[in-house]
Tab-separated table of C-alpha atoms and ligand atoms in Angstrom:
chain	number	residue	atom	x	y	z
A	1	MET	CA	-34.516	48.068	-47.360
A	2	SER	CA	-32.966	50.628	-45.213
A	3	HIS	CA	-35.705	50.142	-42.719
A	4	LEU	CA	-34.383	46.788	-41.875
A	5	PHE	CA	-31.188	48.213	-40.376
A	6	ARG	CA	-31.858	50.048	-37.371
A	7	SER	CA	-29.260	51.869	-34.966
A	8	ALA	CA	-29.560	51.062	-31.181
A	9	SER	CA	-30.638	54.754	-30.529
A	10	GLU	CA	-33.698	54.171	-32.646
A	11	MET	CA	-34.948	51.191	-30.828
A	12	ASP	CA	-36.990	50.934	-27.699
A	13	PRO	CA	-35.014	49.072	-24.842
A	14	GLU	CA	-37.422	46.128	-25.150
A	15	ALA	CA	-36.574	45.564	-28.957
A	16	MET	CA	-32.928	46.060	-28.089
A	17	LEU	CA	-32.803	43.055	-25.829
A	18	SER	CA	-33.594	40.505	-28.544
A	19	PHE	CA	-31.547	42.306	-31.159
A	20	SER	CA	-28.306	42.860	-29.654
A	21	PRO	CA	-25.336	40.503	-30.232
A	22	VAL	CA	-25.255	37.914	-27.397
A	23	PHE	CA	-22.288	39.478	-25.481
A	24	ALA	CA	-23.689	42.935	-25.649
A	25	ARG	CA	-26.813	42.005	-23.829
A	26	PRO	CA	-27.751	42.958	-20.319
A	27	GLY	CA	-26.522	40.055	-18.312
A	28	GLU	CA	-23.316	39.441	-20.538
A	29	ALA	CA	-22.355	42.931	-20.507
A	30	THR	CA	-23.277	43.671	-16.852
A	31	GLU	CA	-22.389	42.168	-13.517
A	32	LEU	CA	-24.573	39.127	-12.250
A	33	PRO	CA	-25.775	38.591	-8.644
A	34	ALA	CA	-23.663	36.043	-7.051
A	35	PHE	CA	-25.543	35.174	-4.001
A	36	GLU	CA	-28.975	36.484	-4.402
A	37	LEU	CA	-31.771	35.459	-6.740
A	38	PRO	CA	-32.298	37.939	-9.481
A	39	ASP	CA	-35.567	40.140	-9.073
A	40	GLY	CA	-36.422	40.010	-12.851
A	41	LEU	CA	-36.214	37.704	-15.961
A	42	MET	CA	-33.401	37.399	-18.133
A	43	ASP	CA	-33.710	36.507	-22.032
A	44	PRO	CA	-33.225	32.699	-22.189
A	45	ASP	CA	-30.640	32.639	-24.784
A	46	THR	CA	-28.526	35.037	-22.666
A	47	ALA	CA	-28.752	32.918	-19.473
A	48	TYR	CA	-27.886	29.784	-21.399
A	49	GLN	CA	-24.771	31.338	-22.809
A	50	ILE	CA	-23.688	32.511	-19.260
A	51	VAL	CA	-24.229	29.066	-17.979
A	52	HIS	CA	-22.580	27.191	-20.766
A	53	ASP	CA	-19.584	29.549	-20.606
A	54	ALA	CA	-19.276	29.458	-16.693
A	55	ALA	CA	-19.216	25.451	-17.115
A	56	MET	CA	-16.645	25.721	-19.587
A	57	LEU	CA	-14.054	26.874	-17.148
A	58	ASP	CA	-14.418	23.641	-15.427
A	59	GLY	CA	-12.093	22.110	-18.020
A	60	ASN	CA	-12.173	18.995	-20.029
A	61	SER	CA	-13.362	16.002	-17.941
A	62	ARG	CA	-11.535	13.567	-20.522
A	63	LEU	CA	-8.267	14.897	-19.255
A	64	ASN	CA	-9.394	14.451	-15.541
A	65	LEU	CA	-7.304	11.269	-14.665
A	66	ALA	CA	-8.039	11.740	-10.647
A	67	THR	CA	-11.729	10.639	-11.059
A	68	PHE	CA	-12.992	7.049	-11.524
A	69	VAL	CA	-16.495	8.399	-12.644
A	70	SER	CA	-17.347	7.901	-16.407
A	71	THR	CA	-16.712	10.858	-18.762
A	72	TRP	CA	-17.452	9.313	-21.815
A	73	MET	CA	-20.639	7.453	-23.218
A	74	ASP	CA	-21.534	6.989	-26.835
A	75	ASP	CA	-24.182	9.012	-28.947
A	76	ASN	CA	-27.075	6.468	-28.419
A	77	ALA	CA	-26.453	6.622	-24.584
A	78	LYS	CA	-26.736	10.479	-25.014
A	79	LYS	CA	-29.870	10.091	-26.891
A	80	ILE	CA	-31.393	7.878	-24.318
A	81	TYR	CA	-30.334	10.289	-21.415
A	82	ALA	CA	-32.048	13.244	-23.255
A	83	GLU	CA	-35.125	11.400	-23.719
A	84	SER	CA	-35.480	10.040	-20.173
A	85	ALA	CA	-34.132	12.908	-18.193
A	86	ASP	CA	-37.688	13.418	-16.676
A	87	LYS	CA	-37.872	9.940	-15.283
A	88	ASN	CA	-37.970	9.709	-11.410
A	89	MET	CA	-36.759	6.119	-10.179
A	90	ILE	CA	-39.066	6.142	-7.213
A	91	ASP	CA	-42.281	6.585	-9.380
A	92	LYS	CA	-42.315	2.772	-9.961
A	93	ASP	CA	-46.316	3.197	-10.740
A	94	GLU	CA	-45.847	5.908	-13.295
A	95	TYR	CA	-42.767	4.374	-15.021
A	96	PRO	CA	-43.270	0.429	-14.477
A	97	ALA	CA	-40.996	-0.264	-17.588
A	98	THR	CA	-38.047	1.653	-15.882
A	99	ALA	CA	-38.738	-0.035	-12.656
A	100	THR	CA	-38.739	-3.329	-14.496
A	101	ILE	CA	-35.465	-2.552	-16.239
A	102	GLU	CA	-33.950	-1.704	-12.795
A	103	ASP	CA	-35.014	-5.049	-11.567
A	104	ARG	CA	-33.224	-6.733	-14.588
A	105	CYS	CA	-30.126	-4.781	-14.065
A	106	TRP	CA	-29.495	-5.825	-10.370
A	107	ARG	CA	-30.356	-9.369	-11.117
A	108	MET	CA	-27.923	-9.505	-14.028
A	109	LEU	CA	-25.260	-8.148	-11.427
A	110	ALA	CA	-26.390	-10.719	-9.045
A	111	ASP	CA	-25.736	-13.356	-11.617
A	112	LEU	CA	-22.357	-12.043	-12.694
A	113	TRP	CA	-21.373	-11.883	-8.989
A	114	ASN	CA	-22.383	-15.642	-8.405
A	115	VAL	CA	-25.374	-15.347	-5.896
A	116	PRO	CA	-25.969	-19.016	-4.981
A	117	ASP	CA	-29.664	-19.023	-5.616
A	118	ALA	CA	-31.242	-16.358	-8.240
A	119	ASP	CA	-34.657	-16.501	-6.749
A	120	ASP	CA	-33.449	-15.851	-3.362
A	121	THR	CA	-31.588	-12.575	-3.525
A	122	ILE	CA	-32.423	-8.967	-3.143
A	123	GLY	CA	-30.768	-5.941	-4.572
A	124	THR	CA	-31.308	-2.135	-5.605
A	125	SER	CA	-30.029	0.642	-7.877
A	126	THR	CA	-28.779	3.727	-5.817
A	127	ILE	CA	-27.600	7.174	-6.518
A	128	GLY	CA	-23.824	5.802	-6.296
A	129	SER	CA	-21.665	3.404	-4.353
A	130	SER	CA	-21.987	5.841	-1.279
A	131	GLU	CA	-25.438	4.993	-0.897
A	132	ALA	CA	-25.015	1.310	-1.817
A	133	CYS	CA	-22.190	1.011	0.940
A	134	MET	CA	-24.233	2.814	3.436
A	135	LEU	CA	-27.202	0.068	2.769
A	136	GLY	CA	-24.577	-2.608	2.968
A	137	GLY	CA	-23.180	-1.429	6.185
A	138	LEU	CA	-26.857	-0.727	7.659
A	139	ALA	CA	-27.805	-4.317	6.859
A	140	LEU	CA	-24.945	-5.622	8.666
A	141	LYS	CA	-25.533	-3.553	11.480
A	142	ARG	CA	-29.133	-4.485	11.641
A	143	LEU	CA	-28.335	-8.209	11.287
A	144	TRP	CA	-25.886	-7.799	14.393
A	145	GLN	CA	-28.392	-5.968	16.491
A	146	GLU	CA	-31.174	-8.626	15.798
A	147	ARG	CA	-28.960	-11.467	16.853
A	148	ARG	CA	-27.661	-9.829	19.655
A	149	ARG	CA	-31.332	-8.825	21.036
A	150	GLU	CA	-32.133	-12.500	20.609
A	151	GLU	CA	-29.204	-13.660	22.433
A	152	GLY	CA	-30.235	-10.953	25.109
A	153	LYS	CA	-26.738	-9.107	24.797
A	154	SER	CA	-26.001	-5.247	24.460
A	155	THR	CA	-26.411	-3.733	21.255
A	156	GLU	CA	-24.640	-0.506	22.619
A	157	ARG	CA	-21.208	-0.737	20.853
A	158	PRO	CA	-21.133	-1.797	17.375
A	159	ASN	CA	-17.875	-1.660	15.437
A	160	LEU	CA	-16.823	-2.240	11.793
A	161	VAL	CA	-13.291	-3.465	10.766
A	162	LEU	CA	-11.702	-1.756	7.704
A	163	SER	CA	-8.540	-0.821	6.067
A	164	ALA	CA	-7.278	2.664	6.912
A	165	GLY	CA	-7.136	3.023	2.959
A	166	VAL	CA	-11.026	2.920	2.747
A	167	GLN	CA	-12.990	5.562	0.659
A	168	VAL	CA	-14.300	8.248	2.809
A	169	VAL	CA	-17.869	6.725	2.516
A	170	TRP	CA	-16.958	4.286	5.285
A	171	GLU	CA	-15.895	6.948	7.572
A	172	LYS	CA	-19.383	8.638	6.949
A	173	PHE	CA	-21.040	5.510	7.473
A	174	CYS	CA	-19.393	4.967	10.972
A	175	ASN	CA	-19.973	8.550	11.838
A	176	TYR	CA	-23.550	8.909	10.553
A	177	TRP	CA	-24.788	5.573	11.922
A	178	ASP	CA	-22.944	5.387	15.140
A	179	VAL	CA	-20.605	2.569	14.632
A	180	GLU	CA	-16.995	2.429	15.843
A	181	ALA	CA	-14.608	2.418	12.845
A	182	ARG	CA	-11.669	0.060	13.595
A	183	TYR	CA	-8.989	0.890	11.131
A	184	VAL	CA	-6.396	-1.590	10.357
A	185	PRO	CA	-3.504	0.456	9.400
A	186	VAL	CA	-1.586	0.239	6.027
A	187	THR	CA	2.112	-0.272	6.242
A	188	GLU	CA	4.757	-0.983	3.373
A	189	ASP	CA	4.339	-4.606	3.904
A	190	HIS	CA	0.419	-4.467	4.039
A	191	LEU	CA	-0.633	-1.930	1.490
A	192	VAL	CA	-4.291	-3.388	1.846
A	193	LEU	CA	-6.262	-5.223	4.194
A	194	ASP	CA	-5.203	-8.824	3.847
A	195	GLY	CA	-6.194	-10.632	7.201
A	196	PHE	CA	-2.895	-9.746	8.818
A	197	GLU	CA	-3.466	-9.379	12.702
A	198	LEU	CA	-7.260	-9.242	11.918
A	199	GLU	CA	-7.607	-11.052	15.134
A	200	ASN	CA	-6.797	-8.123	17.016
A	201	TYR	CA	-9.812	-5.997	15.737
A	202	ILE	CA	-12.567	-8.406	15.885
A	203	ASP	CA	-14.780	-9.041	18.685
A	204	GLU	CA	-18.603	-9.824	19.612
A	205	ASN	CA	-19.508	-6.418	18.703
A	206	THR	CA	-18.081	-6.394	15.130
A	207	ILE	CA	-20.784	-6.061	12.630
A	208	GLY	CA	-18.619	-6.966	9.777
A	209	VAL	CA	-15.404	-6.414	7.753
A	210	VAL	CA	-15.286	-4.351	4.644
A	211	ALA	CA	-13.033	-5.746	1.858
A	212	ILE	CA	-12.308	-3.246	-1.079
A	213	LEU	CA	-11.945	-4.438	-4.585
A	214	GLY	CA	-9.931	-1.774	-6.014
A	215	GLN	CA	-8.481	0.545	-3.181
A	216	THR	CA	-8.805	4.214	-4.172
A	217	TYR	CA	-5.125	4.901	-3.277
A	218	THR	CA	-3.445	2.348	-5.439
A	219	GLY	CA	-6.049	0.464	-7.296
A	220	LEU	CA	-5.152	-2.603	-5.485
A	221	TYR	CA	-7.418	-5.498	-4.468
A	222	GLU	CA	-8.028	-6.589	-1.052
A	223	PRO	CA	-7.889	-10.385	-1.081
A	224	VAL	CA	-11.259	-11.317	0.026
A	225	GLN	CA	-10.404	-14.996	-0.030
A	226	GLN	CA	-7.785	-14.568	2.305
A	227	ILE	CA	-9.713	-12.290	4.744
A	228	ALA	CA	-12.589	-14.835	4.537
A	229	GLU	CA	-10.197	-17.546	5.717
A	230	LYS	CA	-8.818	-15.511	8.567
A	231	LEU	CA	-12.422	-14.918	9.619
A	232	ASN	CA	-12.914	-18.639	9.413
A	233	GLN	CA	-10.099	-19.150	11.935
A	234	ILE	CA	-11.333	-16.440	13.884
A	235	GLN	CA	-14.631	-17.958	14.276
A	236	ALA	CA	-13.175	-21.442	14.901
A	237	SER	CA	-11.022	-20.030	18.154
A	238	THR	CA	-13.741	-17.431	19.287
A	239	GLY	CA	-17.055	-18.587	18.111
A	240	VAL	CA	-17.496	-14.933	16.575
A	241	ASP	CA	-18.981	-15.294	13.159
A	242	VAL	CA	-18.163	-11.942	11.071
A	243	LYS	CA	-19.703	-11.319	7.509
A	244	ILE	CA	-18.034	-9.317	4.692
A	245	HIS	CA	-19.168	-6.482	2.696
A	246	VAL	CA	-17.148	-6.047	-0.583
A	247	ASP	CA	-16.874	-2.582	-1.597
A	248	GLY	CA	-16.521	-3.237	-5.518
A	249	ALA	CA	-17.195	0.243	-6.427
A	250	SER	CA	-14.525	-0.044	-9.219
A	251	GLY	CA	-13.424	-3.769	-9.202
A	252	ALA	CA	-16.706	-5.296	-9.124
A	253	MET	CA	-17.162	-4.162	-12.788
A	254	VAL	CA	-13.612	-5.316	-13.763
A	255	ALA	CA	-12.703	-8.512	-12.211
A	256	PRO	CA	-15.579	-10.748	-13.476
A	257	PHE	CA	-14.397	-9.799	-16.868
A	258	CYS	CA	-10.763	-9.601	-16.944
A	259	GLN	CA	-9.786	-11.638	-13.740
A	260	PRO	CA	-12.371	-14.319	-13.958
A	261	GLU	CA	-10.092	-16.715	-11.998
A	262	LEU	CA	-10.118	-14.487	-8.984
A	263	ALA	CA	-12.402	-15.591	-6.310
A	264	TRP	CA	-13.892	-12.622	-4.482
A	265	ASP	CA	-17.684	-12.432	-4.931
A	266	PHE	CA	-20.665	-14.578	-3.625
A	267	GLN	CA	-18.676	-17.735	-4.323
A	268	ILE	CA	-16.943	-16.983	-0.861
A	269	ASP	CA	-19.643	-17.983	1.769
A	270	ARG	CA	-18.744	-15.104	4.021
A	271	VAL	CA	-19.556	-12.235	1.463
A	272	ASN	CA	-22.847	-10.934	2.625
A	273	SER	CA	-23.327	-8.052	0.124
A	274	ILE	CA	-21.482	-6.290	-3.067
A	275	SER	CA	-21.857	-2.803	-3.991
A	276	THR	CA	-20.517	-1.060	-7.153
A	277	SER	CA	-20.699	2.252	-8.972
A	278	GLY	CA	-22.627	1.905	-12.040
A	279	HIS	CA	-21.003	5.203	-12.943
A	280	LYS	CA	-17.270	3.994	-12.648
A	281	TYR	CA	-16.544	0.776	-14.597
A	282	GLY	CA	-20.152	0.372	-15.189
A	283	LEU	CA	-19.522	2.925	-17.801
A	284	VAL	CA	-22.405	5.181	-17.099
A	285	TYR	CA	-22.583	8.953	-16.530
A	286	PRO	CA	-22.946	9.967	-12.863
A	287	GLY	CA	-25.014	8.738	-10.767
A	288	VAL	CA	-25.921	5.162	-10.335
A	289	GLY	CA	-24.770	2.547	-7.892
A	290	TRP	CA	-25.902	-0.932	-7.163
A	291	VAL	CA	-25.779	-3.310	-4.251
A	292	VAL	CA	-26.959	-6.911	-4.026
A	293	TRP	CA	-27.221	-9.247	-1.172
A	294	ARG	CA	-26.224	-12.732	-1.132
A	295	ASN	CA	-29.785	-14.016	-0.125
A	296	LYS	CA	-33.033	-12.395	1.266
A	297	ALA	CA	-31.879	-13.292	4.766
A	298	ALA	CA	-28.697	-11.287	4.544
A	299	CYS	CA	-30.920	-8.154	4.236
A	300	PRO	CA	-33.094	-7.959	7.364
A	301	GLU	CA	-36.825	-7.554	6.234
A	302	SER	CA	-36.922	-4.638	8.662
A	303	LEU	CA	-34.863	-2.437	6.251
A	304	ILE	CA	-37.410	-2.928	3.486
A	305	PHE	CA	-40.239	-0.702	2.582
A	306	HIS	CA	-43.045	-1.428	0.592
A	307	VAL	CA	-44.467	0.838	-2.012
A	308	SER	CA	-47.554	-0.034	-4.380
A	309	TYR	CA	-46.891	-0.842	-7.890
A	310	LEU	CA	-49.337	-1.367	-10.404
A	311	GLY	CA	-51.802	-2.334	-7.478
A	312	GLY	CA	-48.923	-4.845	-6.175
A	313	ASP	CA	-46.477	-4.675	-3.896
A	314	MET	CA	-42.753	-3.348	-4.652
A	315	PRO	CA	-40.130	-3.728	-1.897
A	316	THR	CA	-37.661	-0.792	-1.929
A	317	LEU	CA	-34.786	0.021	0.167
A	318	ALA	CA	-32.926	3.320	-0.406
A	319	LEU	CA	-31.828	6.437	1.592
A	320	ASN	CA	-32.937	8.728	-1.228
A	321	PHE	CA	-36.672	9.269	-2.310
A	322	SER	CA	-36.511	10.824	-5.774
A	323	ARG	CA	-33.619	10.187	-8.008
A	324	PRO	CA	-33.139	10.190	-11.980
A	325	GLY	CA	-34.215	6.950	-13.709
A	326	ALA	CA	-32.281	7.852	-16.688
A	327	GLN	CA	-29.090	6.528	-15.428
A	328	VAL	CA	-30.726	3.143	-14.895
A	329	LEU	CA	-31.727	3.008	-18.448
A	330	LEU	CA	-28.245	4.034	-19.284
A	331	GLN	CA	-26.818	1.045	-17.619
A	332	TYR	CA	-29.239	-1.337	-19.288
A	333	TYR	CA	-28.160	0.043	-22.509
A	334	GLN	CA	-24.586	-0.604	-21.898
A	335	PHE	CA	-25.509	-4.073	-20.356
A	336	LEU	CA	-27.282	-4.762	-23.727
A	337	ARG	CA	-24.910	-3.131	-26.056
A	338	LEU	CA	-21.763	-4.645	-24.514
A	339	GLY	CA	-22.541	-7.753	-22.832
A	340	ARG	CA	-19.935	-9.752	-21.050
A	341	GLU	CA	-17.827	-9.693	-24.235
A	342	GLY	CA	-18.019	-6.041	-24.595
A	343	TYR	CA	-17.213	-5.272	-21.088
A	344	ARG	CA	-14.190	-7.498	-21.383
A	345	LEU	CA	-12.864	-5.732	-24.398
A	346	VAL	CA	-13.445	-2.165	-22.772
A	347	GLN	CA	-11.916	-2.785	-19.396
A	348	GLN	CA	-9.058	-4.927	-21.015
A	349	ASP	CA	-8.208	-2.124	-23.263
A	350	SER	CA	-8.222	0.344	-20.431
A	351	LEU	CA	-6.085	-2.115	-18.284
A	352	ASP	CA	-3.599	-2.457	-21.529
A	353	VAL	CA	-3.363	1.374	-21.573
A	354	ALA	CA	-2.719	1.542	-17.770
A	355	GLN	CA	-0.044	-0.976	-17.884
A	356	TYR	CA	1.605	0.905	-20.893
A	357	LEU	CA	1.620	3.857	-19.153
A	358	SER	CA	2.922	2.435	-15.928
A	359	SER	CA	5.745	0.614	-17.428
A	360	GLU	CA	6.935	3.858	-19.413
A	361	ILE	CA	6.725	5.940	-16.233
A	362	GLU	CA	8.774	3.352	-14.318
A	363	LYS	CA	11.640	3.498	-17.142
A	364	LEU	CA	11.725	7.353	-16.856
A	365	GLY	CA	14.167	7.146	-13.786
A	366	PRO	CA	12.890	9.129	-10.985
A	367	PHE	CA	9.761	7.051	-10.135
A	368	GLU	CA	9.048	3.542	-8.437
A	369	LEU	CA	5.700	1.939	-9.145
A	370	VAL	CA	3.269	1.167	-6.220
A	371	SER	CA	0.821	-0.449	-8.266
A	372	ARG	CA	1.019	-1.317	-12.074
A	373	GLY	CA	-2.693	-0.864	-13.259
A	374	ASP	CA	-3.232	-5.033	-13.474
A	375	THR	CA	-6.228	-4.932	-10.997
A	376	ILE	CA	-8.305	-2.178	-12.054
A	377	PRO	CA	-6.804	0.074	-14.605
A	378	VAL	CA	-5.441	2.430	-12.050
A	379	PHE	CA	-1.780	2.610	-10.860
A	380	ALA	CA	0.128	4.823	-8.617
A	381	TRP	CA	3.865	5.755	-8.154
A	382	ARG	CA	6.185	7.224	-5.766
A	383	LEU	CA	9.641	8.921	-5.947
A	384	ARG	CA	12.323	6.251	-6.056
A	385	ARG	CA	13.569	5.389	-2.617
A	386	GLY	CA	17.117	6.075	-1.801
A	387	SER	CA	17.878	8.465	-4.684
A	388	GLU	CA	19.559	11.813	-4.495
A	389	PRO	CA	17.308	14.493	-3.041
A	390	ARG	CA	15.450	16.369	-5.704
A	391	ASN	CA	14.594	19.938	-6.321
A	392	TRP	CA	11.168	18.982	-6.865
A	393	ASN	CA	8.308	16.534	-5.734
A	394	LEU	CA	5.322	14.952	-7.065
A	395	TYR	CA	3.221	18.024	-6.226
A	396	ASP	CA	5.237	19.951	-8.480
A	397	LEU	CA	4.713	17.417	-11.240
A	398	ALA	CA	1.104	17.392	-10.925
A	399	ASP	CA	0.988	21.279	-11.129
A	400	ARG	CA	2.966	21.247	-14.412
A	401	LEU	CA	0.692	18.774	-15.938
A	402	ARG	CA	-2.346	20.731	-14.718
A	403	MET	CA	-0.948	23.701	-16.626
A	404	ARG	CA	-1.412	21.563	-19.565
A	405	GLY	CA	-4.811	20.418	-18.718
A	406	TRP	CA	-4.034	16.980	-17.330
A	407	LEU	CA	-5.142	16.248	-13.896
A	408	VAL	CA	-2.737	13.694	-12.313
A	409	PRO	CA	-3.006	14.198	-8.730
A	410	ALA	CA	-0.482	13.862	-5.951
A	411	TYR	CA	-1.553	13.005	-2.384
A	412	PRO	CA	-0.258	11.353	0.817
A	413	MET	CA	-1.236	7.681	1.602
A	414	PRO	CA	-3.471	7.221	4.581
A	415	ASP	CA	-2.652	7.487	8.194
A	416	ASN	CA	0.403	5.883	9.238
A	417	MET	CA	1.877	6.268	6.048
A	418	THR	CA	1.379	9.920	5.543
A	419	ASP	CA	4.959	10.507	4.709
A	420	LEU	CA	4.580	8.751	1.580
A	421	VAL	CA	3.552	10.737	-1.347
A	422	VAL	CA	2.140	9.082	-4.322
A	423	GLN	CA	0.808	10.036	-7.783
A	424	ARG	CA	-1.990	8.350	-9.375
A	425	ILE	CA	-3.629	7.612	-12.833
A	426	VAL	CA	-7.036	6.433	-13.250
A	427	VAL	CA	-7.628	5.092	-16.913
A	428	ARG	CA	-11.125	5.011	-18.107
A	429	VAL	CA	-12.691	4.226	-21.413
A	430	GLY	CA	-11.779	7.341	-23.659
A	431	LEU	CA	-8.215	7.365	-22.656
A	432	SER	CA	-7.037	5.833	-25.880
A	433	ARG	CA	-3.561	4.515	-26.382
A	434	ASN	CA	-3.129	7.517	-28.737
A	435	LEU	CA	-4.195	10.110	-25.987
A	436	ALA	CA	-2.199	8.056	-23.533
A	437	SER	CA	0.964	8.663	-25.737
A	438	PHE	CA	0.348	12.532	-25.658
A	439	LEU	CA	0.169	12.486	-22.011
A	440	LEU	CA	3.359	10.576	-21.864
A	441	ASP	CA	5.068	13.095	-23.658
A	442	ALA	CA	3.854	15.694	-21.547
A	443	ILE	CA	4.944	13.706	-18.464
A	444	LYS	CA	8.354	13.355	-20.064
A	445	GLU	CA	8.777	17.112	-20.942
A	446	GLU	CA	7.694	18.195	-17.347
A	447	VAL	CA	10.117	15.633	-15.657
A	448	ALA	CA	13.014	16.790	-18.048
A	449	LEU	CA	12.207	20.466	-17.044
A	450	LEU	CA	11.912	19.635	-13.361
A	451	GLU	CA	15.164	17.653	-13.206
A	452	SER	CA	17.014	20.576	-14.978
A	453	LEU	CA	16.046	22.918	-11.941
A	454	GLU	CA	19.027	24.154	-9.993
A	455	ALA	CA	17.205	25.247	-7.021
A	456	PRO	CA	14.104	23.866	-5.160
A	457	LEU	CA	10.720	25.256	-6.453
A	458	PRO	CA	8.918	27.279	-3.961
A	459	ARG	CA	6.219	24.965	-2.417
A	460	ALA	CA	3.156	24.585	-4.397
A	461	SER	CA	0.038	24.999	-2.556
A	462	SER	CA	-1.867	22.179	-4.152
A	463	ALA	CA	-1.154	19.372	-1.705
A	464	GLY	CA	-3.743	16.669	-2.293
A	465	ALA	CA	-5.696	18.622	-4.674
A	466	GLY	CA	-7.745	16.858	-7.245
A	467	PHE	CA	-7.480	13.723	-5.390
A	468	ALA	CA	-11.046	11.936	-5.893
A	469	HIS	CA	-11.220	10.091	-2.631
B	501	PLP	C1	-15.658	5.835	-5.544
B	501	PLP	C2	-15.827	4.958	-4.412
B	501	PLP	C3	-16.682	4.920	-3.611
B	501	PLP	C4	-17.804	6.062	-3.501
B	501	PLP	O1	-18.512	5.825	-4.686
B	501	PLP	P1	-19.683	6.898	-5.320
B	501	PLP	O2	-20.018	6.120	-6.353
B	501	PLP	O3	-18.628	7.880	-5.643
B	501	PLP	O4	-20.486	7.300	-4.197
B	501	PLP	C5	-16.788	3.885	-2.453
B	501	PLP	N1	-15.653	3.149	-2.350
B	501	PLP	C6	-14.945	3.144	-3.129
B	501	PLP	C7	-13.678	1.859	-3.003
B	501	PLP	C8	-14.609	3.927	-4.253
B	501	PLP	O5	-13.620	3.903	-5.159
């Protein structure tokens, strides 16, 4: 049998490659090019191990309480994902079943969000809320342009009215599509856009108002009904008729199940379109988003492209061409698996965990809640006002928790309130009550340690780090 056991010196280099222990192979035991495509090939198992190990350094996504994006799906979902990784959403002709499922999904959302007429509506999947918001914003801009042209008026200077606390996608929208962004400041008294002084921002060039259901900074809802009522008053006194896009990236998949009494959707006449992230509280891995318009007239025909589909015609509107079809199938899986009752159970559980955590954090002493986690399961806190100056701040606490694997970001509030630093937890499915109690223990221990400091900590460099805007 001894011929089976050869020493490295007896083997030709070729054979060595496949015989060596993984970490002694070329590639593992040698330096890799960082910025140049290698000339030759690499053993696939070695390449796998290298990529796998590098990704391992990213940390554990389940402990990332900064992100709103799904980090847990069940094994059936993982199976569907692996089976459908090759599907391209744009190939409606090649993947007609996936195209049909996409259609079913956005129609289910249209129904969930109370479109007035299920036969007169339009919607689509997107790569995420960003693309969905862009499409909602573009439709508003185009509607305004078409109306202005009919009236023989200038289309030179469109503006969009939004809270200073909007997600960065809206800054991008205004920048990329040449729309003036009119930010309504956030203040201690008006942490969200609530219609206060809205008349000062609206004029005949306003293409729309964005209302956020689940502000990223705090999780708070902007009161869509109240904003709509203010716009009614503005129309009555000025004649200017302004529609709303609801950015429901998070809230549009929570409110229908957990706050069914809240009016925020197409039941409000001024709501032109609604977008959401399938990959946030839609409970799908990244990236899928959705946008739906109240009726066909709310999305100008000039934005729609027609692709051939089984010899017929399939309207599409999107910024991307190719994108994964798997996520759309995963969304349908979740819709079937959970239904309304399942979504309610899952989101309510996250809300319960968020409120358990927020109330325990409030009791610790140094903190004051900015929000409680009773809208979306997201809450933020600040250092207690009027208390003794401390030798530490929220960035220090974020650093200490990060050393233990938990990402709990601290960041300043938007313009006008940047002096106020808050810290936030996003509860998602998978942060169980049991894990939350471990997190709470970590917070208690780190706060006790920070409170025992006799001199200020040298300032950490992580200001704002980890904030998923
Ligand atoms: C996350 C988020 C977005 C961007 O969504 P993506 O799906 O990440 O592109 C837009 N608006 C709000 C309010 C968000 O929370």
